[in-house]
Short mmCIF file of C-alpha atoms in Angstrom, two decimals:
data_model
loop_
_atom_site.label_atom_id
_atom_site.label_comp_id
_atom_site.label_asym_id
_atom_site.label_seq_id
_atom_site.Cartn_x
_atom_site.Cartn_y
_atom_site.Cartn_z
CA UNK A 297 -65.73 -29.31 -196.61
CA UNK A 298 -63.73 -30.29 -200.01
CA UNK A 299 -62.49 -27.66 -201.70
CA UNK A 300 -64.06 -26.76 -205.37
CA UNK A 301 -62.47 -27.11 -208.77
CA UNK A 302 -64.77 -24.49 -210.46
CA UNK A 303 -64.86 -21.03 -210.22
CA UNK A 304 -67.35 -20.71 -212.81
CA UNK A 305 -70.84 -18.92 -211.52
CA UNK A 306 -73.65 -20.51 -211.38
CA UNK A 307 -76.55 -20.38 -214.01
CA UNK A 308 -78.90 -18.85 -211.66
CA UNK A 309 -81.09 -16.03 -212.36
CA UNK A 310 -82.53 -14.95 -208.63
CA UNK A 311 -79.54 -15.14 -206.49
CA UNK A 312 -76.09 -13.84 -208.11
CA UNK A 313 -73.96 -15.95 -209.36
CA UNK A 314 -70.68 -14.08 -208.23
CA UNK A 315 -71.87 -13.71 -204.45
CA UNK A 316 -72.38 -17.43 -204.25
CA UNK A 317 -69.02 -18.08 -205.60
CA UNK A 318 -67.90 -15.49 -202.97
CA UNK A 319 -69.57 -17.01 -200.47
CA UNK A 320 -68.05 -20.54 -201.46
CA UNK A 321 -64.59 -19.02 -201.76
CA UNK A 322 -65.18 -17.83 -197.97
CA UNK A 323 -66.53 -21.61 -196.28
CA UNK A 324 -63.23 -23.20 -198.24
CA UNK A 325 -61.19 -21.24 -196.51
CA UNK A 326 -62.72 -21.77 -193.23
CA UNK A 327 -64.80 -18.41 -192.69
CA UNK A 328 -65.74 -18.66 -188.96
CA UNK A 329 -68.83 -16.02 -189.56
CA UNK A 330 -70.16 -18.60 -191.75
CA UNK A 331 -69.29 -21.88 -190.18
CA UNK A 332 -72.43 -21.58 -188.15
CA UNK A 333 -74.63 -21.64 -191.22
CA UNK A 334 -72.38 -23.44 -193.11
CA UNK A 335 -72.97 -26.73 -190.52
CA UNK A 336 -76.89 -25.80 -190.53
CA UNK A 337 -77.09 -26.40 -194.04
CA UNK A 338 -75.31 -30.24 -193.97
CA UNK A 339 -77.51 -31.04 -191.17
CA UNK A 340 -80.60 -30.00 -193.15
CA UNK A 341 -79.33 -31.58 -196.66
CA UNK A 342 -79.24 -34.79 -194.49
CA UNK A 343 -82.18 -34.41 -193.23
CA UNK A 344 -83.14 -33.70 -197.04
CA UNK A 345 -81.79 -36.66 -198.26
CA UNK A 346 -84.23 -39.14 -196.59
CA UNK A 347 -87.66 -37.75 -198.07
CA UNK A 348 -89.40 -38.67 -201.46
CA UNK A 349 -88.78 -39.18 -203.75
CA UNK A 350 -92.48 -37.27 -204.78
CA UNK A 351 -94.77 -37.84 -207.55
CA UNK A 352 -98.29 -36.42 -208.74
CA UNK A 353 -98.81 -40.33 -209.76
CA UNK A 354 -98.96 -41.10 -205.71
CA UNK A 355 -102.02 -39.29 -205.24
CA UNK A 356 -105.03 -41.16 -204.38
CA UNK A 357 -107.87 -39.18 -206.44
CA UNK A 358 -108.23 -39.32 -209.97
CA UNK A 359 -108.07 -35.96 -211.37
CA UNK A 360 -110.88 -34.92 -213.77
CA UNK A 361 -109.04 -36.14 -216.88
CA UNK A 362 -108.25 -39.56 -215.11
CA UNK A 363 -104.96 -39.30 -215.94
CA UNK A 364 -102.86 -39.22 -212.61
CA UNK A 365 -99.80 -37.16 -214.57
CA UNK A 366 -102.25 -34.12 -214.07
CA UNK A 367 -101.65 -32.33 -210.94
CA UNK A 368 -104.80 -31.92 -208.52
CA UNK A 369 -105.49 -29.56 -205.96
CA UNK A 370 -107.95 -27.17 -204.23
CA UNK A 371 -108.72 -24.02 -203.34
CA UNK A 372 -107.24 -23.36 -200.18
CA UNK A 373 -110.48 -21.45 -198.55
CA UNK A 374 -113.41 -23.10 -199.89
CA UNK A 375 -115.45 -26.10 -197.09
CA UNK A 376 -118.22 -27.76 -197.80
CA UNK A 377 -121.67 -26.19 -197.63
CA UNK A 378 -123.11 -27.19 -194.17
CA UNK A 379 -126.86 -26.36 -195.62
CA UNK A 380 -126.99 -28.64 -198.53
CA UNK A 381 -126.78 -32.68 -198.37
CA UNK A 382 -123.81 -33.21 -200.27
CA UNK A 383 -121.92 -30.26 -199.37
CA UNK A 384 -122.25 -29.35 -202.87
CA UNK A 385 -121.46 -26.45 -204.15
CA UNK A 386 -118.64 -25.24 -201.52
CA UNK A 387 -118.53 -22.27 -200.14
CA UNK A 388 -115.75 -19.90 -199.61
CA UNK A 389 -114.16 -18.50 -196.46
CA UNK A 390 -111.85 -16.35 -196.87
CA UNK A 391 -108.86 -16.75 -194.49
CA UNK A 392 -109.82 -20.09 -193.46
CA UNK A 393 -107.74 -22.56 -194.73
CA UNK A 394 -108.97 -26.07 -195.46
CA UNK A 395 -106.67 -28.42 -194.46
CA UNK A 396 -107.77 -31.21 -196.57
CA UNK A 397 -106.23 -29.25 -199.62
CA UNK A 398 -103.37 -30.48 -198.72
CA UNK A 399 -104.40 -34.04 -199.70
CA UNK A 400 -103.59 -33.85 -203.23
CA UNK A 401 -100.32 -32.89 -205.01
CA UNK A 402 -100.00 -29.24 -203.28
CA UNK A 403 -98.05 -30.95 -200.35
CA UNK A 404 -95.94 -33.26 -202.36
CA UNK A 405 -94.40 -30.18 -204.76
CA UNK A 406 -93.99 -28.08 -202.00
CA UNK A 407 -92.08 -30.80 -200.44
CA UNK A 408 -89.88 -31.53 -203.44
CA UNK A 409 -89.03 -28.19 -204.00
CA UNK A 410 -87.76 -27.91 -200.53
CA UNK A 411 -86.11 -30.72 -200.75
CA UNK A 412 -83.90 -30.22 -203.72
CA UNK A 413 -83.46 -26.20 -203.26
CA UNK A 414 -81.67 -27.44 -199.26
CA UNK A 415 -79.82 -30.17 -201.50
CA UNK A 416 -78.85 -28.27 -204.29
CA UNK A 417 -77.35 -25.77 -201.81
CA UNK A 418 -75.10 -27.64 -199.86
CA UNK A 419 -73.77 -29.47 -203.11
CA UNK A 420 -72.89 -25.76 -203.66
CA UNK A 421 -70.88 -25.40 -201.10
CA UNK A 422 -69.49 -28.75 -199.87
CA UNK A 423 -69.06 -30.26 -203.35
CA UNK A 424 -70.53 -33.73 -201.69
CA UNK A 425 -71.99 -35.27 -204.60
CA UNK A 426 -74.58 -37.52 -202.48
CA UNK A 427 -76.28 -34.71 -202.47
CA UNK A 428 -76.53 -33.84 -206.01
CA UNK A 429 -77.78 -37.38 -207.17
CA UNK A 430 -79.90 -36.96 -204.36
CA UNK A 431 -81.70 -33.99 -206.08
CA UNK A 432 -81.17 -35.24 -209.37
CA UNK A 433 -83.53 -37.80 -208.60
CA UNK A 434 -86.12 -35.71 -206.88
CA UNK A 435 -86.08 -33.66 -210.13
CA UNK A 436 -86.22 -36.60 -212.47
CA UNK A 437 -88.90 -38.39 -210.29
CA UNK A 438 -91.32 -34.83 -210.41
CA UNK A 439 -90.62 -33.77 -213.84
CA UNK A 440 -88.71 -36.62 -216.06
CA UNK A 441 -89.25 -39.94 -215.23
CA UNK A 442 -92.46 -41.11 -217.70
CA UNK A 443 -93.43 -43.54 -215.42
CA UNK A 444 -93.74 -40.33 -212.55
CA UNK A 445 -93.61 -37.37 -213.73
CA UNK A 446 -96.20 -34.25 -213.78
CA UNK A 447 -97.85 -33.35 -217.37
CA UNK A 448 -96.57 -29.63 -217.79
CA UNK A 449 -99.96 -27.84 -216.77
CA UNK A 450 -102.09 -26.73 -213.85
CA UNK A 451 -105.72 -27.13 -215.74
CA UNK A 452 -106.97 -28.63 -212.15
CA UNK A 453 -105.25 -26.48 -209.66
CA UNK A 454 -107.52 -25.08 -206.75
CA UNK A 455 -110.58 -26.85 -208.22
CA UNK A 456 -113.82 -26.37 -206.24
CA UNK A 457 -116.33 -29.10 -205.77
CA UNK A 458 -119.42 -28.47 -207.26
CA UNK A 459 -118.44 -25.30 -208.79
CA UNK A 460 -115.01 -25.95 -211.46
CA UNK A 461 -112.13 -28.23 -212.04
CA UNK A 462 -109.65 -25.85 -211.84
CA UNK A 463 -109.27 -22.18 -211.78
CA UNK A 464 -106.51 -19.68 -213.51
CA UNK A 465 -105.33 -18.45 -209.91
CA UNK A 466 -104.17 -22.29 -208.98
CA UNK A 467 -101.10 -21.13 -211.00
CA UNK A 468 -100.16 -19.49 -207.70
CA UNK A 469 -99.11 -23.24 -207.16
CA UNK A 470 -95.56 -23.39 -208.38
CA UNK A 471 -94.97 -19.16 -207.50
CA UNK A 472 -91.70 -20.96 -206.07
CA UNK A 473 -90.26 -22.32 -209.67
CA UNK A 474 -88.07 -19.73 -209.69
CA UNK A 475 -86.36 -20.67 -206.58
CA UNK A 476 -86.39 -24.14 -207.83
CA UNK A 477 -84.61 -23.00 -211.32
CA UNK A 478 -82.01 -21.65 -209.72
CA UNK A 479 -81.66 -24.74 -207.43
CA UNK A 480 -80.90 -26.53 -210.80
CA UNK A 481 -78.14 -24.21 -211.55
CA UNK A 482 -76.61 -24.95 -208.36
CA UNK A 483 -76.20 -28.59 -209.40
CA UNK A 484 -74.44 -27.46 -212.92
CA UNK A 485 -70.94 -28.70 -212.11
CA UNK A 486 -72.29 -32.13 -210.87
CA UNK A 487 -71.47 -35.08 -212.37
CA UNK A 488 -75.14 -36.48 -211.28
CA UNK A 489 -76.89 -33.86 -213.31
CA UNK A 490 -76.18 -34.92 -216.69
CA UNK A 491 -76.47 -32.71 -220.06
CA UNK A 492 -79.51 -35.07 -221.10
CA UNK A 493 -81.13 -34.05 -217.34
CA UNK A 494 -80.69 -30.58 -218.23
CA UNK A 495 -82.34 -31.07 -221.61
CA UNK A 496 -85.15 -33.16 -220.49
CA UNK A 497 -85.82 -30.56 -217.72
CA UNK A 498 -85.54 -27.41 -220.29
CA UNK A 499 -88.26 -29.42 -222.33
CA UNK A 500 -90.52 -29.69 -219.57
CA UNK A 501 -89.80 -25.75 -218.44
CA UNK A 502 -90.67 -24.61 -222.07
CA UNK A 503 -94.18 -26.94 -222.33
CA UNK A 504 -95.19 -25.12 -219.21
CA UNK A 505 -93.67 -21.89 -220.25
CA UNK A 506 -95.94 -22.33 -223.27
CA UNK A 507 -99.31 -23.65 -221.67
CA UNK A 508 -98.80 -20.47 -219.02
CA UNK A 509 -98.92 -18.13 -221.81
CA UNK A 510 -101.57 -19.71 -224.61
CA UNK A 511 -104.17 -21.36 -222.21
CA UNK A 512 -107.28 -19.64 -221.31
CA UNK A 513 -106.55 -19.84 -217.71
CA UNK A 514 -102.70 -18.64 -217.76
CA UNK A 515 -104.32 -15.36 -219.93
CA UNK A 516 -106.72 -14.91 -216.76
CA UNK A 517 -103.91 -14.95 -214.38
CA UNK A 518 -102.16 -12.24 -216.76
CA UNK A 519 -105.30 -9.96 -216.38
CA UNK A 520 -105.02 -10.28 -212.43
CA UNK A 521 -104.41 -6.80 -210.61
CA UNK A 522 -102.84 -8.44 -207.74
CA UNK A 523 -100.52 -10.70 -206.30
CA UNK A 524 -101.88 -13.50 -208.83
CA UNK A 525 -100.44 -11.51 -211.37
CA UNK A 526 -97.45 -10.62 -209.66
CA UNK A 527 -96.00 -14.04 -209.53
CA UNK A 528 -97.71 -15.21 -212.43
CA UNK A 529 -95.07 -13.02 -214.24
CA UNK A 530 -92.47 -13.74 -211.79
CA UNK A 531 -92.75 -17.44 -212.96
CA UNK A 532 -92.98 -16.50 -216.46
CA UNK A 533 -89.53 -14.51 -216.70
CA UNK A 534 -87.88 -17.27 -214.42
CA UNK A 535 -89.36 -20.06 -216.80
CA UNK A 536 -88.05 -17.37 -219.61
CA UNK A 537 -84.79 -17.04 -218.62
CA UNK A 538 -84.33 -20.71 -217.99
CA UNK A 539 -85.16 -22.20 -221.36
CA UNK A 540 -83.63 -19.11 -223.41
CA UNK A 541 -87.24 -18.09 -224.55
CA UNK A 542 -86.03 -14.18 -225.44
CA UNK A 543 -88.80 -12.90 -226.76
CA UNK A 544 -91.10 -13.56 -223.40
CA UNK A 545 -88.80 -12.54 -221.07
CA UNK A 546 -88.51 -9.17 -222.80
CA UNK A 547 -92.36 -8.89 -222.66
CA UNK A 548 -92.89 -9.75 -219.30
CA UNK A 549 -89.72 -7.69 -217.78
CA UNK A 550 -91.12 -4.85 -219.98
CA UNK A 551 -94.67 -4.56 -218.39
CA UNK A 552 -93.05 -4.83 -214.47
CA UNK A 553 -93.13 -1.25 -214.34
CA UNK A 554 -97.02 -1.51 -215.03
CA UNK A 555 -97.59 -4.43 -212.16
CA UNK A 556 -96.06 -1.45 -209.40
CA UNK A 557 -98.14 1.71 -211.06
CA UNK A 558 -101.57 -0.92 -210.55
CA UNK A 559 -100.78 -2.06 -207.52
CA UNK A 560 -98.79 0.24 -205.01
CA UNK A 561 -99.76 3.54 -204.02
CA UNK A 562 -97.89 6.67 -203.75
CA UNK A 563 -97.93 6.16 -199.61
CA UNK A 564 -97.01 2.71 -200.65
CA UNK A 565 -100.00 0.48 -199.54
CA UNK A 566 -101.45 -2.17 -201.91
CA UNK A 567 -105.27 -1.65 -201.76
CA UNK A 568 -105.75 -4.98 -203.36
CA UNK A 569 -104.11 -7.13 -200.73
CA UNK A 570 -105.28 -5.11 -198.09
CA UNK A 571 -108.77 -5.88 -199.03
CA UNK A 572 -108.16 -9.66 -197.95
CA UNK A 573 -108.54 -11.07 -194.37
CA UNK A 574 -105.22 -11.95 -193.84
CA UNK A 575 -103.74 -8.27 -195.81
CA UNK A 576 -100.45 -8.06 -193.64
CA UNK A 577 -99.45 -11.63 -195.18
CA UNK A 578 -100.97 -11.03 -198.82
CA UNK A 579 -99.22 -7.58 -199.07
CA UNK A 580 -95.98 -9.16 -198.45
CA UNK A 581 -96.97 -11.95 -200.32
CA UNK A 582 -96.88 -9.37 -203.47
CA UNK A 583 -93.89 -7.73 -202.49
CA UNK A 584 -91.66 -10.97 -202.15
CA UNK A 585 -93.13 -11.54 -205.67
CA UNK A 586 -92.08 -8.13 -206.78
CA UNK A 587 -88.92 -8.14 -205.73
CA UNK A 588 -87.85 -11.02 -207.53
CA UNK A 589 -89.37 -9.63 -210.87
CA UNK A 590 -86.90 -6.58 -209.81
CA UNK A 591 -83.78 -9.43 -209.48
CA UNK A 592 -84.94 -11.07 -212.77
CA UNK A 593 -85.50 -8.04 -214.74
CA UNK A 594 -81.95 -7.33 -214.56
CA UNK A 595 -81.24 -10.00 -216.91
CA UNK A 596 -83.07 -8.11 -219.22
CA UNK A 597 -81.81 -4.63 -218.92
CA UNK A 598 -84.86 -3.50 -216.94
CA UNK A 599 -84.43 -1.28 -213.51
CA UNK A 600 -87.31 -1.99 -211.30
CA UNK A 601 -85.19 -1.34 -208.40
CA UNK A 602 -84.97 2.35 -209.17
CA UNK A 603 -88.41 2.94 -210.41
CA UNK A 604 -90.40 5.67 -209.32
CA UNK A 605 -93.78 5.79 -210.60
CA UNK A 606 -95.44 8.63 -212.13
CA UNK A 607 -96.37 11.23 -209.82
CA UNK A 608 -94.43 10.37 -206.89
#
């Protein structure tokens, strides 16, 4: 490990700022408690290093609009209908996952996120800039590049066959932005993340920000009771927080409250989760989604941690 010139905190909104520092203070100065982990993460950024870079142009299907900038998938639990010719309309089982959803660009961002969050972090705390340019191009391949990048919306995520092109819960695709917008804070003091990265990236953030909140099928996701509309907010006050948008972050991190009081009963069960096949995994699903409304609420003056809903 190099040692670090900054001892400024990261722009992150999820994680805290000062612990990281802490943390990076701790590895400089040879922490053995941490020297485990420490080696894990180089090993993994290596590892890192080789894939992608990813692009929704790579796909092989055309979406709907023909344009290949539009990201494409499908719903994860809907198969083809074994009693008609075509297959046509699918049918959904719930539970079951289809693995050909998989064939689209679900794979490929869940990749790139991975990717540049493992790379991000040990830039962090090595300082080894071959891993910053490494995410820097990830990031600029996925979001910048006009020859690769993604158009900022999800009007065909989770499409069915036969039955829609899309679908207002396929925003459950990028729940993980926020981790990914704090992976971009990581990279802050890199010389391979440049102020006109940064700007082209906020751009992108605040198209999407805007196409979650005006399009018909972000306003569905609002309306969802469940864990849809847990980390459709989650992404919102991430996205929020990110491009300086004020006025939506203070709308989202004031309805949180309302997202526990729908959702979570007083012996703490979530009846809507536990109404799907797989409840154990959906409920904490939701949860992981509320908590990080709870982290990113505090950016905005708002307590979730220490709410107690009415009546209990």
């Amino acid at each position: 490990m190099t040692g670090s010139s900054s001892e400024t905190p990261p722009r992150v909104f999820l994680l805290n700022g000062a612990s990281l520092l802490a943390a990076r203070r701790r590895v400089y100065d040879g922490d053995l408690d941490l020297a485990a982990a420490d080696q894990r993460l180089l090993l993994d950024a290596q590892e890192a290093a080789t894939v992608g870079p990813f692009s929704v142009v790579d796909k092989t299907t055309l979406p709907p609009s023909s344009d290949l900038h539009d990201y494409l998938s499908q719903g994860p639990y809907w198969w083809p209908d074994p009693d008609t010719e075509d297959g046509l309309p699918w049918v959904r089982r719930d539970g079951e996952s289809n693995p050909d959803r998989e064939q689209h660009d679900r794979h490929a961002l869940a990749a790139m996120m991975s990717a540049v969050n493992t790379l991000s972090a040990a830039f962090f705390f090595s300082d080894l800039e071959s891993f910053a340019e490494r995410a820097g191009l990830l990031l600029r391949a996925w979001f910048i590049d006009p020859a690769t990048c993604m158009n900022p919306h999800l009007q065909f995520a989770q499409g069915i066959p036969g039955r829609c092109d899309g679908r207002g819960i396929g925003i459950i695709d990028t729940a993980q932005i926020g981790f990914l917008i704090d992976s971009v804070g990581l990279l802050g003091a890199s010389a391979a993340w440049t102020v006109e990265d940064q700007k082209s990236l906020t751009d992108w953030m605040s198209q999407f920000l805007t196409w979650l909140t005006d399009s018909d099928y972000g306003r569905d996701e609002a309306r969802q009771q469940n864990n849809h509309g847990t980390w459709y907010d989650a992404q919102l006050l991430s996205l929020a927080l990110f491009t300086d948008n004020h006025e939506v972050a203070r709308q989202v991190a004031g309805r949180a409250a309302q997202r526990l009081d729908s959702q979570i009963e007083a012996d703490g069960t979530q009846p809507h989760e536990l109404g799907r096949t797989k409840s154990l995994g959906y409920s904490l699903m939701n949860l992981t989604g509320l908590f990080d409304l709870a982290d990113l609420g505090r950016h905005c003056d708002v307590d979730l941690w220490h709410y107690e809903g009415a009546g209990r």
